[in-house]
Coordinates of C-alpha atoms in Angstrom, one line a residue:
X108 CA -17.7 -17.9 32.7
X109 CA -19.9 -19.0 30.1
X110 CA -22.3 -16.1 30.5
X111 CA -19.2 -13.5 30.0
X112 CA -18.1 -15.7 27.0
X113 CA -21.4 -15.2 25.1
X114 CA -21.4 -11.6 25.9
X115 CA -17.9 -11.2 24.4
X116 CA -19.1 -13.7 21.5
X117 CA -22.5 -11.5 20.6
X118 CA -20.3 -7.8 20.8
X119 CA -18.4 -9.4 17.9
X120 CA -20.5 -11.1 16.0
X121 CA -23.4 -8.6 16.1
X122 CA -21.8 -6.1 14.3
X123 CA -20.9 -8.5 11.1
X124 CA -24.5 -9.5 11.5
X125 CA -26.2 -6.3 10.6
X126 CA -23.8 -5.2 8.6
X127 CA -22.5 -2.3 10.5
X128 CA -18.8 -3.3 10.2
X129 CA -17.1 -5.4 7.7
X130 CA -15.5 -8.8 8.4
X131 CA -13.3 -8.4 5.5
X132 CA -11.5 -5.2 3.7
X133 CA -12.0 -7.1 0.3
X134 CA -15.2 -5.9 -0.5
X135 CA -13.8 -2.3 0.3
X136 CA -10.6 -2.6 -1.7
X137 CA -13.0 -4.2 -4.9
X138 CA -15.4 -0.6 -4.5
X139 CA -11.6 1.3 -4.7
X140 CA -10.2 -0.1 -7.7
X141 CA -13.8 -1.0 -9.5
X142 CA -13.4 3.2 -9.2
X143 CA -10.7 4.1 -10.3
X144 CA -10.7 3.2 -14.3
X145 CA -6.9 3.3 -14.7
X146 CA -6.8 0.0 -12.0
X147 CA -10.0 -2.3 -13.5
X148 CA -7.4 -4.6 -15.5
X149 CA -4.7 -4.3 -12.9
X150 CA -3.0 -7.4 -11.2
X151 CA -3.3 -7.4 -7.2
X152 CA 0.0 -8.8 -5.1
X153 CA 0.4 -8.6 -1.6
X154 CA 2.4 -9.5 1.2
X155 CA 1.5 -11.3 3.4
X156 CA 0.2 -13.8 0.1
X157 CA -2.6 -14.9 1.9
X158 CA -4.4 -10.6 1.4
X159 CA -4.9 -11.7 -2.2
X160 CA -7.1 -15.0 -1.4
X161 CA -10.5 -13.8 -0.8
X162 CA -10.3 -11.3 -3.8
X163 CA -11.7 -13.1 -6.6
X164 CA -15.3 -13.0 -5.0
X165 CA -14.9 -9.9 -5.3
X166 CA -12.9 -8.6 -8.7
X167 CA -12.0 -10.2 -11.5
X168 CA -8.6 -9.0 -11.5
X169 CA -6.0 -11.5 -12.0
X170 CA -3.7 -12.1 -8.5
X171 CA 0.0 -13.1 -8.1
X172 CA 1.6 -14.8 -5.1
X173 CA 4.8 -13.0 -4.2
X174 CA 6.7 -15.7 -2.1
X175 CA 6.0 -18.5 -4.9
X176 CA 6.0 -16.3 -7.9
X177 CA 3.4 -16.9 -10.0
X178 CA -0.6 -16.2 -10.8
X179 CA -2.9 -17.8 -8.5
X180 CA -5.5 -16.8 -5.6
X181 CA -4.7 -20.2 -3.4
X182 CA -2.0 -20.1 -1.3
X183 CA 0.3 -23.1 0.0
X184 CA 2.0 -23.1 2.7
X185 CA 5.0 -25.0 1.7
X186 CA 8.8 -24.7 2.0
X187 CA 8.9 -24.7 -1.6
X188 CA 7.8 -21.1 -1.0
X189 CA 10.2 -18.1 -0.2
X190 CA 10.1 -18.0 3.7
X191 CA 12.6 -14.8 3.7
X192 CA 11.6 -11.9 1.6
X193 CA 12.9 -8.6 1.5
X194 CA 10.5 -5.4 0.6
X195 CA 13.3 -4.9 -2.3
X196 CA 11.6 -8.6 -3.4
X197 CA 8.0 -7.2 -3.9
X198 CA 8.9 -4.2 -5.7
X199 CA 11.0 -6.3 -7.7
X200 CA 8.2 -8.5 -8.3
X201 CA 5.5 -5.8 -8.9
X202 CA 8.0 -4.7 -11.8
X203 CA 8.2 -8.0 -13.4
X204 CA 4.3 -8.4 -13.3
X205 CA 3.8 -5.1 -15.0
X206 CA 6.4 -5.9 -17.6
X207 CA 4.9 -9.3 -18.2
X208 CA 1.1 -8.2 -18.2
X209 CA 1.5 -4.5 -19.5
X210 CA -1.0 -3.7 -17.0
X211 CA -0.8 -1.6 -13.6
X212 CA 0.3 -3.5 -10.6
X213 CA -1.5 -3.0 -7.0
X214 CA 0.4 -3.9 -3.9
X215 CA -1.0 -4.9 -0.3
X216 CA 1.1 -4.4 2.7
X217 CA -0.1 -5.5 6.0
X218 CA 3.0 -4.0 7.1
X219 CA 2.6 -0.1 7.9
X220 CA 6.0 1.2 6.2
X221 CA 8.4 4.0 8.2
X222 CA 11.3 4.7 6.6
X223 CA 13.0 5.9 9.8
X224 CA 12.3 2.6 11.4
X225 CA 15.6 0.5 11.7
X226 CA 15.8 -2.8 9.7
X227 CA 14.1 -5.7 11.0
X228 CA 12.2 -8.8 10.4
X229 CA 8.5 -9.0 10.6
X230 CA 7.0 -12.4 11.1
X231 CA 3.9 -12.9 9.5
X232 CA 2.9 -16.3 10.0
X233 CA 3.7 -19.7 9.2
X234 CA 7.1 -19.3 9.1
X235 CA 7.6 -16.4 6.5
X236 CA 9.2 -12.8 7.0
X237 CA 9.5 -10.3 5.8
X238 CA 13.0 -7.9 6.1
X239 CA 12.6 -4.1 5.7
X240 CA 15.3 -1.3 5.9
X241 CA 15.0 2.4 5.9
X242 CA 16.5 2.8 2.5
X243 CA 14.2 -0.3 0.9
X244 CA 11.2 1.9 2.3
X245 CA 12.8 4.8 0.8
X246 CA 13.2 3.6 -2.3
X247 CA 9.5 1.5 -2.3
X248 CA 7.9 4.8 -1.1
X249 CA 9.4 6.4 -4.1
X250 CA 8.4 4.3 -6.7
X251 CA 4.7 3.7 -5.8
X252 CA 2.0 5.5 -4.1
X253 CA -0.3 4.6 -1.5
X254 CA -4.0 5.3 -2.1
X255 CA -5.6 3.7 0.1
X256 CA -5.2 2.2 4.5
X257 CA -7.3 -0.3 5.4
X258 CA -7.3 -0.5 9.6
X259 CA -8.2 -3.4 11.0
X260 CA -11.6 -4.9 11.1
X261 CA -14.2 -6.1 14.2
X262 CA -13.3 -9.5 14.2
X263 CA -9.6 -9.9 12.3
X264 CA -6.8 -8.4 11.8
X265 CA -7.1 -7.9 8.0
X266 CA -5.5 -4.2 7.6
X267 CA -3.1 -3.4 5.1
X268 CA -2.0 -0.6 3.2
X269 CA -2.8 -0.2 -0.8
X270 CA -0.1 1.2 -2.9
X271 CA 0.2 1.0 -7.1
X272 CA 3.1 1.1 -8.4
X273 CA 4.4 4.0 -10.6

């Protein structure tokens, strides 16, 4: 059993070691918006909050925590936080951060958006969630525009989708 454990240990940590795969998508998403000139000064949100943590060793591109609305890279999980958001929430969000900051506003999703998909709560931890509903994607989908998808990673399941909003 231990033998068959270290193999299974090595086949992931091996790749991270020489650099073959990524552990994190962070560096990745710093290379996307360090090249695109129009995003340099633009604010980063995400949902789940905890995308946006890692960023700052990467960009200097301020960050904003949806579910406790405000700036900040650090998040607590408290119940001072919003435990139920609706996708309606972070677009709502995204537009008060761009009216605040007069800057463009990029948005993570770990959830992979369908509008045809029925509405329904995604649990993402701790004890947040997120609510989606076809015409919330619909109307999300329509007012941003994805540029990038992350898939997961060797050792995580860091994946999420990059949209800025329009």
């Amino acid at each position: 059993l231990l033998v068959l454990q270290f193999v299974v240990g090595l086949h992931k940590v091996l790749p991270i070691a020489f650099r073959s795969e990524p552990e994190s998508r962070s560096r990745e998403l710093a290379r996307l918006i360090e090249q695109a000139p129009e995003l340099r000064n633009a604010t980063i949100l995400g949902d789940p909050d905890y995308l946006v943590e890692s960023l700052p060793y990467y960009l200097p591109n301020r960050t904003y925590l949806v579910r406790e609305q405000k700036f900040g890279n650090v998040v607590r999980f408290t119940r001072d936080a919003r435990l139920r958001i609706y996708l309606q929430d972070i677009l709502d969000e995204a537009r008060r951060v761009r009216s605040m900051t007069k800057q463009p506003v990029v948005i993570l999703l770990h959830e992979r958006l369908d509008p045809s998909a029925p509405v329904r709560a995604v649990n993402e931890g701790y004890n947040w969630q997120l609510w989606t509903s076809p015409g919330q994607v619909r109307t999300f989908l329509s007012e941003t525009r994805r540029i990038a998808r992350f898939e997961p990673v060797c050792c995580n399941d860091e994946s999420y989708d990059v949209y800025v909003l329009d």
